[in-house]
Amino acid sequence: MLATFTALAEPNRLRIVELLRQGPRPVNEIKDALRLQQPQVSKHLRVLKEAGLVDVQPRAQQRLYELRAEPLQALHQWLEGYRQLWDDRFNEMDELLAELNEKEKNNVRKKRH
Amino acid sequence: MSVKKGTEAERPTTTLELLGDRELVITRSFRAPPHLVFEAWTKPEWVRRWWAPKSRGVEIVECTAQLEVGGRYRYLLRHGENEFGFSGRYTEISPPRRLVYTQCFEAFPGLEAIVTVTFEERNGHTFMSSHELYPSPEAREGALSSGMEDGMRETMDQLDDLVRSLC
């Protein structure tokens, strides 16, 4: 999981991943779409490949880079677990806040009378 | 990168977003003014009510907070036979808008996060944003694992593995 996090923490690598969500692409298309230098793109793709986030598919004369779904799904599940923990906490907090709201309204009423 | 999902149509949505490799941001709206949300967030008698969600089979056995700059808080959770302490110190207290504190999972004293919570009024309701800054990507990963399905026991095992892999 940490490899996925680290790979995605670099803004340009995240942009590459987002671009590849639309479909596999060769290096030169990635560099044009994101306005990056080719060596830079190649370096980022290498990191993404090592983290298991992209695969290379040879097609005709080109090498196409495509996303691998598994690490992204695992990451999403991981984040969703933590989000869900806080969501559970906040749902309980809603009940508490409803009580506090009510209490405060009653206090204001009492003060007025 | 963010996760957004509402549990029920009428409930406000909790969002989680990662920033860079050491930060994460949680947001949520509450149907109450900031001063009440601030109170619910900080007063031990209220924290007891929400910090250990019943749905997780976890109970909160100790909950203390000295709400002043430099003051300490400690929440102790129990799951089966295991206890898990979370503690830290308040570094900024500006009710009802802003709160800054450190947060440490006591099993791993080195991994202390800095948490900045803001409560913004919107039409009588509150928009809360909690920004967590971890000392390392590994520490953030450890914290994220505390939401995993089987709760605290699993968290402990995972954090154990994680810390061992760092040594």
Tab-separated table of C-alpha atoms in Angstrom:
chain	number	residue	atom	x	y	z
A	1	MET	CA	0.000	0.000	0.000
A	2	LEU	CA	2.843	2.332	0.860
A	3	ALA	CA	4.336	1.884	-2.620
A	4	THR	CA	1.008	2.971	-4.115
A	5	PHE	CA	0.812	5.984	-1.807
A	6	THR	CA	4.369	7.073	-2.534
A	7	ALA	CA	3.985	6.634	-6.264
A	8	LEU	CA	0.818	8.736	-6.331
A	9	ALA	CA	2.095	11.447	-3.999
A	10	GLU	CA	4.087	13.117	-6.789
A	11	PRO	CA	1.690	15.516	-8.594
A	12	ASN	CA	2.858	14.704	-12.133
A	13	ARG	CA	2.622	10.975	-11.499
A	14	LEU	CA	-0.927	11.464	-10.258
A	15	ARG	CA	-1.678	13.401	-13.464
A	16	ILE	CA	-0.277	10.522	-15.531
A	17	VAL	CA	-2.481	8.042	-13.651
A	18	GLU	CA	-5.507	10.261	-14.210
A	19	LEU	CA	-4.728	10.503	-17.922
A	20	LEU	CA	-4.296	6.731	-18.219
A	21	ARG	CA	-7.731	6.198	-16.676
A	22	GLN	CA	-9.083	7.259	-20.065
A	23	GLY	CA	-7.186	4.435	-21.763
A	24	PRO	CA	-3.680	3.135	-22.582
A	25	ARG	CA	-1.255	5.587	-24.204
A	26	PRO	CA	2.306	5.675	-25.554
A	27	VAL	CA	4.946	7.876	-23.896
A	28	ASN	CA	4.836	10.621	-26.530
A	29	GLU	CA	1.086	11.076	-26.133
A	30	ILE	CA	1.474	11.326	-22.356
A	31	LYS	CA	4.220	13.934	-22.651
A	32	ASP	CA	2.160	16.012	-25.132
A	33	ALA	CA	-1.045	15.818	-23.100
A	34	LEU	CA	0.672	16.839	-19.856
A	35	ARG	CA	3.335	19.098	-21.416
A	36	LEU	CA	6.215	17.287	-19.784
A	37	GLN	CA	9.674	16.348	-21.069
A	38	GLN	CA	10.055	12.800	-22.336
A	39	PRO	CA	12.830	11.789	-19.858
A	40	GLN	CA	10.658	13.062	-17.013
A	41	VAL	CA	7.663	11.043	-18.227
A	42	SER	CA	9.815	7.935	-18.663
A	43	LYS	CA	11.160	8.310	-15.136
A	44	HIS	CA	7.653	8.678	-13.667
A	45	LEU	CA	6.387	5.699	-15.680
A	46	ARG	CA	9.240	3.613	-14.325
A	47	VAL	CA	8.232	4.464	-10.732
A	48	LEU	CA	4.565	3.732	-11.504
A	49	LYS	CA	5.546	0.419	-13.078
A	50	GLU	CA	7.667	-0.556	-10.063
A	51	ALA	CA	4.718	0.227	-7.795
A	52	GLY	CA	2.566	-2.064	-9.935
A	53	LEU	CA	0.314	0.785	-11.030
A	54	VAL	CA	1.013	0.528	-14.775
A	55	ASP	CA	1.835	-2.211	-17.248
A	56	VAL	CA	3.447	-1.952	-20.663
A	57	GLN	CA	1.792	-3.549	-23.680
A	58	PRO	CA	3.730	-3.737	-26.944
A	59	ARG	CA	1.409	-2.870	-29.807
A	60	ALA	CA	2.738	-2.609	-33.401
A	61	GLN	CA	5.757	-0.284	-33.170
A	62	GLN	CA	4.652	1.260	-29.913
A	63	ARG	CA	4.777	0.517	-26.242
A	64	LEU	CA	1.458	1.366	-24.636
A	65	TYR	CA	1.237	2.179	-20.947
A	66	GLU	CA	-1.946	1.096	-19.223
A	67	LEU	CA	-3.258	1.263	-15.673
A	68	ARG	CA	-3.546	-1.809	-13.514
A	69	ALA	CA	-6.811	-1.738	-11.609
A	70	GLU	CA	-5.834	-3.819	-8.555
A	71	PRO	CA	-3.625	-1.390	-6.607
A	72	LEU	CA	-6.048	1.469	-7.200
A	73	GLN	CA	-8.977	-0.623	-6.001
A	74	ALA	CA	-6.993	-1.700	-2.940
A	75	LEU	CA	-6.118	1.926	-2.222
A	76	HIS	CA	-9.722	2.993	-2.580
A	77	GLN	CA	-10.861	0.256	-0.181
A	78	TRP	CA	-8.183	1.244	2.293
A	79	LEU	CA	-9.217	4.899	2.241
A	80	GLU	CA	-12.881	3.972	2.344
A	81	GLY	CA	-12.281	2.045	5.587
A	82	TYR	CA	-10.835	5.094	7.330
A	83	ARG	CA	-13.500	7.376	5.872
A	84	GLN	CA	-16.159	4.952	7.110
A	85	LEU	CA	-14.721	5.016	10.653
A	86	TRP	CA	-15.058	8.814	10.735
A	87	ASP	CA	-18.473	8.639	9.088
A	88	ASP	CA	-19.638	6.281	11.875
A	89	ARG	CA	-18.259	8.693	14.474
A	90	PHE	CA	-19.957	11.688	12.869
A	91	ASN	CA	-23.292	9.890	12.609
A	92	GLU	CA	-23.184	9.396	16.386
A	93	MET	CA	-22.142	13.013	16.785
A	94	ASP	CA	-25.263	14.075	14.831
A	95	GLU	CA	-27.431	12.539	17.570
A	96	LEU	CA	-25.437	14.295	20.278
A	97	LEU	CA	-25.670	17.625	18.441
A	98	ALA	CA	-29.432	17.268	18.057
A	99	GLU	CA	-29.606	16.915	21.852
A	100	LEU	CA	-27.309	19.873	22.463
A	101	ASN	CA	-29.327	21.996	20.031
A	102	GLU	CA	-32.510	21.079	21.868
A	103	LYS	CA	-30.986	21.782	25.262
A	104	GLU	CA	-29.797	25.187	24.125
A	105	LYS	CA	-33.219	26.097	22.727
A	106	ASN	CA	-34.834	25.156	26.051
A	107	ASN	CA	-32.324	27.266	27.961
A	108	VAL	CA	-33.066	30.278	25.766
A	109	ARG	CA	-36.799	29.771	26.327
A	110	LYS	CA	-36.311	29.509	30.080
A	111	LYS	CA	-34.300	32.718	30.145
A	112	ARG	CA	-37.024	34.570	28.245
A	113	HIS	CA	-39.758	33.586	30.733
B	1	MET	CA	-7.521	11.627	-4.741
B	2	SER	CA	-10.657	11.540	-2.667
B	3	VAL	CA	-13.443	9.282	-1.522
B	4	LYS	CA	-16.967	10.604	-1.354
B	5	LYS	CA	-19.995	8.630	-0.414
B	6	GLY	CA	-23.143	9.390	1.574
B	7	THR	CA	-24.557	6.604	3.718
B	8	GLU	CA	-28.125	7.921	3.556
B	9	ALA	CA	-29.522	10.574	1.287
B	10	GLU	CA	-30.362	12.978	4.117
B	11	ARG	CA	-27.095	12.612	5.997
B	12	PRO	CA	-24.266	15.043	5.335
B	13	THR	CA	-21.374	13.465	3.448
B	14	THR	CA	-18.010	12.700	5.040
B	15	THR	CA	-15.165	13.239	2.583
B	16	LEU	CA	-11.578	12.067	2.832
B	17	GLU	CA	-8.795	13.441	0.699
B	18	LEU	CA	-5.060	12.711	0.632
B	19	LEU	CA	-2.650	15.587	0.101
B	20	GLY	CA	0.922	14.767	-0.913
B	21	ASP	CA	2.374	11.808	0.987
B	22	ARG	CA	1.969	12.921	4.620
B	23	GLU	CA	-1.355	14.749	4.877
B	24	LEU	CA	-5.020	13.944	4.814
B	25	VAL	CA	-8.165	16.026	5.120
B	26	ILE	CA	-11.559	14.947	6.413
B	27	THR	CA	-14.612	17.185	5.969
B	28	ARG	CA	-18.217	16.990	7.159
B	29	SER	CA	-21.158	19.337	7.710
B	30	PHE	CA	-23.168	19.312	10.937
B	31	ARG	CA	-26.660	20.640	11.556
B	32	ALA	CA	-25.610	22.708	14.545
B	33	PRO	CA	-23.744	25.996	15.038
B	34	PRO	CA	-19.918	25.967	15.417
B	35	HIS	CA	-19.923	26.567	19.184
B	36	LEU	CA	-21.858	23.332	19.759
B	37	VAL	CA	-19.719	21.317	17.349
B	38	PHE	CA	-16.610	22.697	19.049
B	39	GLU	CA	-18.020	21.622	22.394
B	40	ALA	CA	-18.881	18.135	21.101
B	41	TRP	CA	-15.357	17.840	19.711
B	42	THR	CA	-13.570	18.820	22.913
B	43	LYS	CA	-15.619	18.136	26.062
B	44	PRO	CA	-14.765	14.660	27.404
B	45	GLU	CA	-18.378	13.931	28.437
B	46	TRP	CA	-19.429	14.518	24.800
B	47	VAL	CA	-16.388	12.894	23.142
B	48	ARG	CA	-17.371	9.683	24.973
B	49	ARG	CA	-20.590	9.681	22.992
B	50	TRP	CA	-19.094	9.583	19.496
B	51	TRP	CA	-15.384	8.752	19.415
B	52	ALA	CA	-15.836	4.971	19.774
B	53	PRO	CA	-18.745	4.195	17.438
B	54	LYS	CA	-21.053	1.489	18.839
B	55	SER	CA	-21.180	-0.158	15.419
B	56	ARG	CA	-17.475	-1.024	15.776
B	57	GLY	CA	-17.795	-3.005	18.993
B	58	VAL	CA	-15.328	-0.677	20.681
B	59	GLU	CA	-15.915	1.047	24.009
B	60	ILE	CA	-14.260	4.117	25.389
B	61	VAL	CA	-12.985	3.399	28.910
B	62	GLU	CA	-11.125	6.605	29.637
B	63	CYS	CA	-11.670	10.051	28.222
B	64	THR	CA	-9.931	13.033	29.737
B	65	ALA	CA	-9.032	16.433	28.326
B	66	GLN	CA	-7.489	19.542	29.798
B	67	LEU	CA	-8.675	22.076	27.258
B	68	GLU	CA	-5.930	24.684	27.448
B	69	VAL	CA	-2.816	25.388	25.408
B	70	GLY	CA	-0.246	22.760	26.445
B	71	GLY	CA	-3.014	20.737	28.125
B	72	ARG	CA	-3.192	17.013	27.539
B	73	TYR	CA	-6.021	14.773	26.384
B	74	ARG	CA	-6.219	11.008	26.410
B	75	TYR	CA	-8.820	8.648	24.965
B	76	LEU	CA	-8.543	4.987	25.838
B	77	LEU	CA	-10.473	2.444	23.787
B	78	ARG	CA	-11.150	-1.186	24.599
B	79	HIS	CA	-11.880	-3.907	22.106
B	80	GLY	CA	-12.168	-7.345	23.701
B	81	GLU	CA	-9.079	-7.727	25.875
B	82	ASN	CA	-7.080	-5.072	24.080
B	83	GLU	CA	-6.769	-1.418	25.014
B	84	PHE	CA	-5.640	1.334	22.701
B	85	GLY	CA	-4.638	4.777	23.897
B	86	PHE	CA	-4.686	7.927	21.827
B	87	SER	CA	-3.300	11.090	23.345
B	88	GLY	CA	-1.792	14.453	22.626
B	89	ARG	CA	-1.550	18.100	23.615
B	90	TYR	CA	-3.490	21.144	22.547
B	91	THR	CA	-1.314	23.719	20.800
B	92	GLU	CA	-3.991	26.231	19.751
B	93	ILE	CA	-7.515	26.713	21.071
B	94	SER	CA	-9.662	29.355	19.391
B	95	PRO	CA	-13.304	28.516	20.086
B	96	PRO	CA	-15.461	28.081	18.145
B	97	ARG	CA	-13.447	28.350	14.925
B	98	ARG	CA	-10.135	26.559	15.240
B	99	LEU	CA	-8.358	23.886	17.233
B	100	VAL	CA	-4.832	22.497	16.820
B	101	TYR	CA	-3.507	19.467	18.689
B	102	THR	CA	-1.017	16.657	18.411
B	103	GLN	CA	-2.267	13.085	18.170
B	104	CYS	CA	-0.355	9.975	19.006
B	105	PHE	CA	-1.328	6.322	18.942
B	106	GLU	CA	0.452	5.357	22.171
B	107	ALA	CA	1.590	1.943	20.948
B	108	PHE	CA	3.910	3.835	18.608
B	109	PRO	CA	5.035	6.953	20.455
B	110	GLY	CA	7.222	8.271	17.628
B	111	LEU	CA	4.405	8.670	15.117
B	112	GLU	CA	2.756	11.897	16.204
B	113	ALA	CA	0.415	13.752	13.880
B	114	ILE	CA	-0.513	17.429	14.021
B	115	VAL	CA	-4.265	17.882	13.652
B	116	THR	CA	-5.808	21.227	12.694
B	117	VAL	CA	-9.591	21.357	12.908
B	118	THR	CA	-11.622	24.324	11.670
B	119	PHE	CA	-15.342	24.934	12.218
B	120	GLU	CA	-16.863	27.344	9.740
B	121	GLU	CA	-20.391	28.681	10.049
B	122	ARG	CA	-22.637	28.186	7.023
B	123	ASN	CA	-26.276	29.258	7.403
B	124	GLY	CA	-26.413	28.319	11.058
B	125	HIS	CA	-24.775	24.966	10.365
B	126	THR	CA	-21.087	24.041	10.600
B	127	PHE	CA	-18.624	23.000	7.945
B	128	MET	CA	-15.826	21.066	9.683
B	129	SER	CA	-12.448	20.390	8.152
B	130	SER	CA	-9.842	18.272	9.923
B	131	HIS	CA	-6.334	18.397	8.498
B	132	GLU	CA	-3.915	15.700	9.703
B	133	LEU	CA	-0.179	16.066	9.093
B	134	TYR	CA	1.937	12.950	9.757
B	135	PRO	CA	5.696	12.823	10.339
B	136	SER	CA	6.162	10.323	7.505
B	137	PRO	CA	4.223	8.509	4.761
B	138	GLU	CA	4.527	5.338	6.885
B	139	ALA	CA	2.853	7.041	9.852
B	140	ARG	CA	-0.034	8.173	7.674
B	141	GLU	CA	-0.424	4.671	6.314
B	142	GLY	CA	-0.542	3.335	9.878
B	143	ALA	CA	-3.285	5.774	10.839
B	144	LEU	CA	-5.322	4.916	7.757
B	145	SER	CA	-5.243	1.253	8.686
B	146	SER	CA	-7.194	2.014	11.872
B	147	GLY	CA	-10.348	2.103	9.751
B	148	MET	CA	-9.945	-1.411	8.458
B	149	GLU	CA	-12.855	-3.815	8.770
B	150	ASP	CA	-11.987	-5.918	11.757
B	151	GLY	CA	-11.325	-2.911	13.856
B	152	MET	CA	-8.686	-2.301	16.427
B	153	ARG	CA	-7.223	-5.775	16.763
B	154	GLU	CA	-6.335	-5.826	13.096
B	155	THR	CA	-5.069	-2.274	13.279
B	156	MET	CA	-2.672	-3.329	15.973
B	157	ASP	CA	-1.348	-6.238	13.902
B	158	GLN	CA	-0.958	-4.077	10.841
B	159	LEU	CA	0.801	-1.312	12.679
B	160	ASP	CA	3.052	-3.898	14.243
B	161	ASP	CA	4.006	-5.240	10.832
B	162	LEU	CA	4.438	-1.754	9.506
B	163	VAL	CA	6.734	-0.666	12.306
B	164	ARG	CA	8.710	-3.897	12.104
B	165	SER	CA	9.204	-3.346	8.390
B	166	LEU	CA	10.692	0.073	9.153
B	167	CYS	CA	13.241	-1.230	11.646
